[in-house]
Short mmCIF file of C-alpha atoms in Angstrom, two decimals:
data_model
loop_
_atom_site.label_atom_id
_atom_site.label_comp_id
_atom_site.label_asym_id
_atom_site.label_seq_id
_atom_site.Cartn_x
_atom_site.Cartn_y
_atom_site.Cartn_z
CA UNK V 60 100.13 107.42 93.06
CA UNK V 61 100.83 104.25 95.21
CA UNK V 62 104.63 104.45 96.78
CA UNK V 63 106.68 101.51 96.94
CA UNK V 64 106.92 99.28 99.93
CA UNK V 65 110.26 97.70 99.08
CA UNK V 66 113.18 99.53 97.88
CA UNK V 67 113.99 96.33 95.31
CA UNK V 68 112.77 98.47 92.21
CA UNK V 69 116.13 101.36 93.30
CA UNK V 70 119.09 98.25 94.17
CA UNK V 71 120.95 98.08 91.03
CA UNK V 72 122.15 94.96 90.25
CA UNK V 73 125.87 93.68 90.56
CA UNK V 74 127.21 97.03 91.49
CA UNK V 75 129.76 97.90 93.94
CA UNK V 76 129.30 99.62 97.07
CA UNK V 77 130.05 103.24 95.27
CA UNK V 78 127.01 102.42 93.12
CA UNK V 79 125.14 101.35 95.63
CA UNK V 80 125.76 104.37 97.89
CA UNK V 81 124.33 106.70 94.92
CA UNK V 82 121.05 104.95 94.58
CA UNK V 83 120.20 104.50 97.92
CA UNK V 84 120.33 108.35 97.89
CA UNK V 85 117.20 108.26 96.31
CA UNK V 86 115.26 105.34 97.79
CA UNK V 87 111.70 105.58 97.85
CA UNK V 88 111.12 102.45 99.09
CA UNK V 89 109.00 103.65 102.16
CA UNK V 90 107.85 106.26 103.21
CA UNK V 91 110.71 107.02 106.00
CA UNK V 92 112.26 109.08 102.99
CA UNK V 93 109.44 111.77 103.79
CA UNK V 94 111.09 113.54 106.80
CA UNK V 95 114.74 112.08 106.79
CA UNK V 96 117.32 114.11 106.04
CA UNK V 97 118.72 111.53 103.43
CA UNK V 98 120.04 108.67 103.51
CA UNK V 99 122.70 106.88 105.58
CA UNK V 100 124.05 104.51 104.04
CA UNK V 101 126.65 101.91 105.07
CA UNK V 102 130.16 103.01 105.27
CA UNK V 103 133.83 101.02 105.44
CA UNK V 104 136.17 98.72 104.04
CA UNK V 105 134.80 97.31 100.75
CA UNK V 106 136.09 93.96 101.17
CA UNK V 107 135.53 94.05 105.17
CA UNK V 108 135.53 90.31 106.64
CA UNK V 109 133.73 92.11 109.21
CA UNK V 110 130.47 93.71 109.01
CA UNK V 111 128.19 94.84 111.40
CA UNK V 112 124.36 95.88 111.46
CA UNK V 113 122.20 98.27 113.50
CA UNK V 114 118.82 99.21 113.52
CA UNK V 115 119.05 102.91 111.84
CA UNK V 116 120.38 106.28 111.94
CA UNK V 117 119.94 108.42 114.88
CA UNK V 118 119.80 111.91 114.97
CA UNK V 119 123.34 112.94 114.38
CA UNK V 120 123.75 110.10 111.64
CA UNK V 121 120.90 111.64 110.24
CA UNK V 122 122.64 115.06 110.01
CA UNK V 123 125.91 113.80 108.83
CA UNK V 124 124.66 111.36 106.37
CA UNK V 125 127.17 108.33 108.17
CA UNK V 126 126.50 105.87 110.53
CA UNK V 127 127.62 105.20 114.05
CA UNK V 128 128.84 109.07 114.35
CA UNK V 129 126.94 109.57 117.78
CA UNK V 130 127.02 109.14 120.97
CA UNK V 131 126.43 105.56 120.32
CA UNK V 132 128.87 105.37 117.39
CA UNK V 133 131.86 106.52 119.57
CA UNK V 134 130.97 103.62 122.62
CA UNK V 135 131.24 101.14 119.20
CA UNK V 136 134.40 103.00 118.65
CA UNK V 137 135.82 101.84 122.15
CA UNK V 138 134.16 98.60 122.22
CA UNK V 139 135.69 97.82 119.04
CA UNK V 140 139.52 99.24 119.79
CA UNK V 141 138.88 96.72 123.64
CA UNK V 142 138.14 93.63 120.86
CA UNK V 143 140.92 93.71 118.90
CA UNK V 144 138.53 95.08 115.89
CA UNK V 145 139.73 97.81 113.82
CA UNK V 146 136.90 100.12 112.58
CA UNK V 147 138.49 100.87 109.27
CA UNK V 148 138.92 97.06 108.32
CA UNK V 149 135.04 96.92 109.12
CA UNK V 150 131.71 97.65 107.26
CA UNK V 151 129.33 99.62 109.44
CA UNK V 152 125.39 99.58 108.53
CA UNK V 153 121.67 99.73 110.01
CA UNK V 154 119.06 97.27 108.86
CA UNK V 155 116.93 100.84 108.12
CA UNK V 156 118.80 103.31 106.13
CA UNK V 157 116.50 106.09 107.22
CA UNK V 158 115.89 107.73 110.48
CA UNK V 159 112.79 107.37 111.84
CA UNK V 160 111.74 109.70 114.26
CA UNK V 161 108.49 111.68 117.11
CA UNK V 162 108.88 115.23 117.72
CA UNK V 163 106.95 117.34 119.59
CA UNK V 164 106.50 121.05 118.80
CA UNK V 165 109.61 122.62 120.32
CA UNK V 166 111.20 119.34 121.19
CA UNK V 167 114.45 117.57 120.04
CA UNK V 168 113.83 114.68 117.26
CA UNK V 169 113.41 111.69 119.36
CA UNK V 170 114.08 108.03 117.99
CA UNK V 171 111.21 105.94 116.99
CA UNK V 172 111.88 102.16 116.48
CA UNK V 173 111.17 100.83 112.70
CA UNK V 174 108.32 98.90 112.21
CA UNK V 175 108.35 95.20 110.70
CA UNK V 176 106.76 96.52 107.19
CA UNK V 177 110.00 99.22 107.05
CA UNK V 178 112.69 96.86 108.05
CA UNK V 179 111.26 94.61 105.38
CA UNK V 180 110.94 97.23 102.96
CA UNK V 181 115.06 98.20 103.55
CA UNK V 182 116.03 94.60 103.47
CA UNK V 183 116.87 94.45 99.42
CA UNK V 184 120.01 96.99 100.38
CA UNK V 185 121.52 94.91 103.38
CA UNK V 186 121.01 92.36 100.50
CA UNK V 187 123.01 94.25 98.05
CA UNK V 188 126.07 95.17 100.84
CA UNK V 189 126.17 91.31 102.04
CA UNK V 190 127.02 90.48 98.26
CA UNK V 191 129.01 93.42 97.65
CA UNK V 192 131.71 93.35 100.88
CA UNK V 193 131.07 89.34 101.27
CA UNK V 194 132.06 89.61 105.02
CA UNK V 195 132.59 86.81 106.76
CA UNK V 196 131.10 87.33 110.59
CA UNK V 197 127.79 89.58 110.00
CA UNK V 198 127.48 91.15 114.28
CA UNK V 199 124.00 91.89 114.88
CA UNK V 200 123.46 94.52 116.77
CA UNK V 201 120.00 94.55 118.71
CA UNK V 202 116.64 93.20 118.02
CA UNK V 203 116.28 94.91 114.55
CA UNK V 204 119.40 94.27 113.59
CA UNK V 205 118.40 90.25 114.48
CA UNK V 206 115.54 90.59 112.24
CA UNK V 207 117.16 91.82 109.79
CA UNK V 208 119.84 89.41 109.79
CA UNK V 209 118.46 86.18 110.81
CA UNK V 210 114.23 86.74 110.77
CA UNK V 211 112.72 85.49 114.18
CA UNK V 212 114.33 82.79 115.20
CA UNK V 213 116.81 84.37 117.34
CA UNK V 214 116.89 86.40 120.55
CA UNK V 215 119.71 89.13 121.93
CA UNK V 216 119.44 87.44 125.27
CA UNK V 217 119.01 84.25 124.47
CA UNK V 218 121.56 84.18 122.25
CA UNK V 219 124.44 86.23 121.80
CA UNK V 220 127.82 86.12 121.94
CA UNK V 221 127.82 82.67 119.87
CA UNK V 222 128.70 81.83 116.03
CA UNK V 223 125.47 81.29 114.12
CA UNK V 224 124.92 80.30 109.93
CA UNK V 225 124.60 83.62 108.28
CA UNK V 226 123.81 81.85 104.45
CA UNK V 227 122.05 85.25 103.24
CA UNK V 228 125.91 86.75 103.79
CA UNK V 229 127.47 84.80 101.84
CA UNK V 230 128.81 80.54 101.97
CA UNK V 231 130.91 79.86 105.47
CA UNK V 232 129.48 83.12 106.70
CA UNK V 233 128.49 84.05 109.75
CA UNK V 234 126.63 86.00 112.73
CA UNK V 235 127.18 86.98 116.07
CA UNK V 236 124.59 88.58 118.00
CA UNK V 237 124.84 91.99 120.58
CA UNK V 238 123.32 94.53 122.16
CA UNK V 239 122.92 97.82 120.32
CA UNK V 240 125.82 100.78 121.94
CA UNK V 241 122.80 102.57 122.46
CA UNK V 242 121.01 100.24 124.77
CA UNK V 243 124.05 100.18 126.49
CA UNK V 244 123.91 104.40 126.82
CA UNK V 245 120.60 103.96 128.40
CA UNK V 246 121.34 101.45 131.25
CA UNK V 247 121.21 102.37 134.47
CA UNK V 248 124.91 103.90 135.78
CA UNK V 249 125.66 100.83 138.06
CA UNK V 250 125.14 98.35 134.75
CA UNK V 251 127.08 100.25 131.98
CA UNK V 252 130.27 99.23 132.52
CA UNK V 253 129.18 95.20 133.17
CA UNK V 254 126.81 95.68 129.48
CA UNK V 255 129.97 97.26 127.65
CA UNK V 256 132.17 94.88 128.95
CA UNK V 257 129.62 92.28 127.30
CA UNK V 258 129.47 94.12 123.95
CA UNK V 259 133.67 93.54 124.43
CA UNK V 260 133.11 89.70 125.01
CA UNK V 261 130.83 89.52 121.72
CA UNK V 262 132.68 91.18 119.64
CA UNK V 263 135.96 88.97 120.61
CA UNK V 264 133.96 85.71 119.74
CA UNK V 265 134.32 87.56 116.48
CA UNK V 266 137.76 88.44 116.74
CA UNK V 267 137.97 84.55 117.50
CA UNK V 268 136.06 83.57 113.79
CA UNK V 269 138.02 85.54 111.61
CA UNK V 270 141.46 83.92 113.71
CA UNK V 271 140.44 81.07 112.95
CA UNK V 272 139.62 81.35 108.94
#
């Protein structure tokens, strides 16, 4: 039997975030499913004006079945409490909902990047949270999460840190594009204060938009 290679056939349609959390638990939609723990799917404030997108699970989000719980997760914490942003007023999701992963025999679970075909295939659920939360600043966090959000047009370097038309969120809304906490973890020592304090300036542009509305 053929799997899916979209996960449009498990979205229900019209339902709330509750509903959506309980189908995604058993997305098939690729084949990422296989050696994932389960699903992570999004977590926050259902009517969040702020919502923001990373590339997948890691390891311990994996485990814990929430996202941004990690090492990563907790840098987002601080970036977040230095913007002005509270966490619990905002949505928190990945573009993938599964972890993808290497391991060697012996070795630790080690994070693989999604392919195109997989982001793709996730895309009908970041569908189903824009309409269900209806934020109004979408951040993007990293290259997948710019795929995700706004296909190829865009760049992290090139572009971030400015308001962009998010339409697929929702009328008026909009994007702001960052680096992923986790790129930020792997910088050199002598760089990881000037890249958080970067991730800080995005997320106040943010801050700025939802001022503003």
């Amino acid at each position: 039997m053929t799997e899916p290679e979209s996960a449009a056939e498990f979205v229900p349609d019209g339902a709330d975030l509750a509903a959506l959390r309980a189908a995604a638990a058993g997305c098939r939609g690729c084949e990422l499913y296989r050696d994932a723990t389960q699903t992570v799917f999004g977590d926050g404030a259902a009517a969040a004006r702020v919502m923001l997108v990373g590339e997948q699970p890691g390891d311990k989000e994996d485990r814990a079945g929430e996202p941004f719980v990690g090492p990563a997760g907790r840098l987002l914490d601080r970036a977040l409490a230095d913007a002005g942003l509270d966490r619990d007023r905002c949505y928190l999701t990945n573009a993938v909902k599964h972890f993808r992963f290497t391991r060697a025999p012996g070795k630790p679970r080690l994070h693989k990047k999604p392919s195109v075909g997989q982001i793709n295939a996730c895309a009908p659920w970041l569908t189903a949270e824009y309409a269900a939360v209806r934020p109004a600043v979408v951040v993007a966090l990293g290259a997948t999460a710019v795929r995700a959000v706004l296909g190829t047009r865009y760049r992290v370097t090139a572009d971030r840190g400015r308001l962009l038309p998010c339409p697929q969120a929702g009328d008026g809304a909009q994007a702001v594009i960052s680096t992923h906490p986790s790129a930020i973890l792997r910088a050199p020592d002598d760089t990881r204060a000037e890249a958080l304090a970067a991730l800080v300036s995005d997320l106040r542009v943010v801050v700025g938009a939802i001022d503003r509305r």
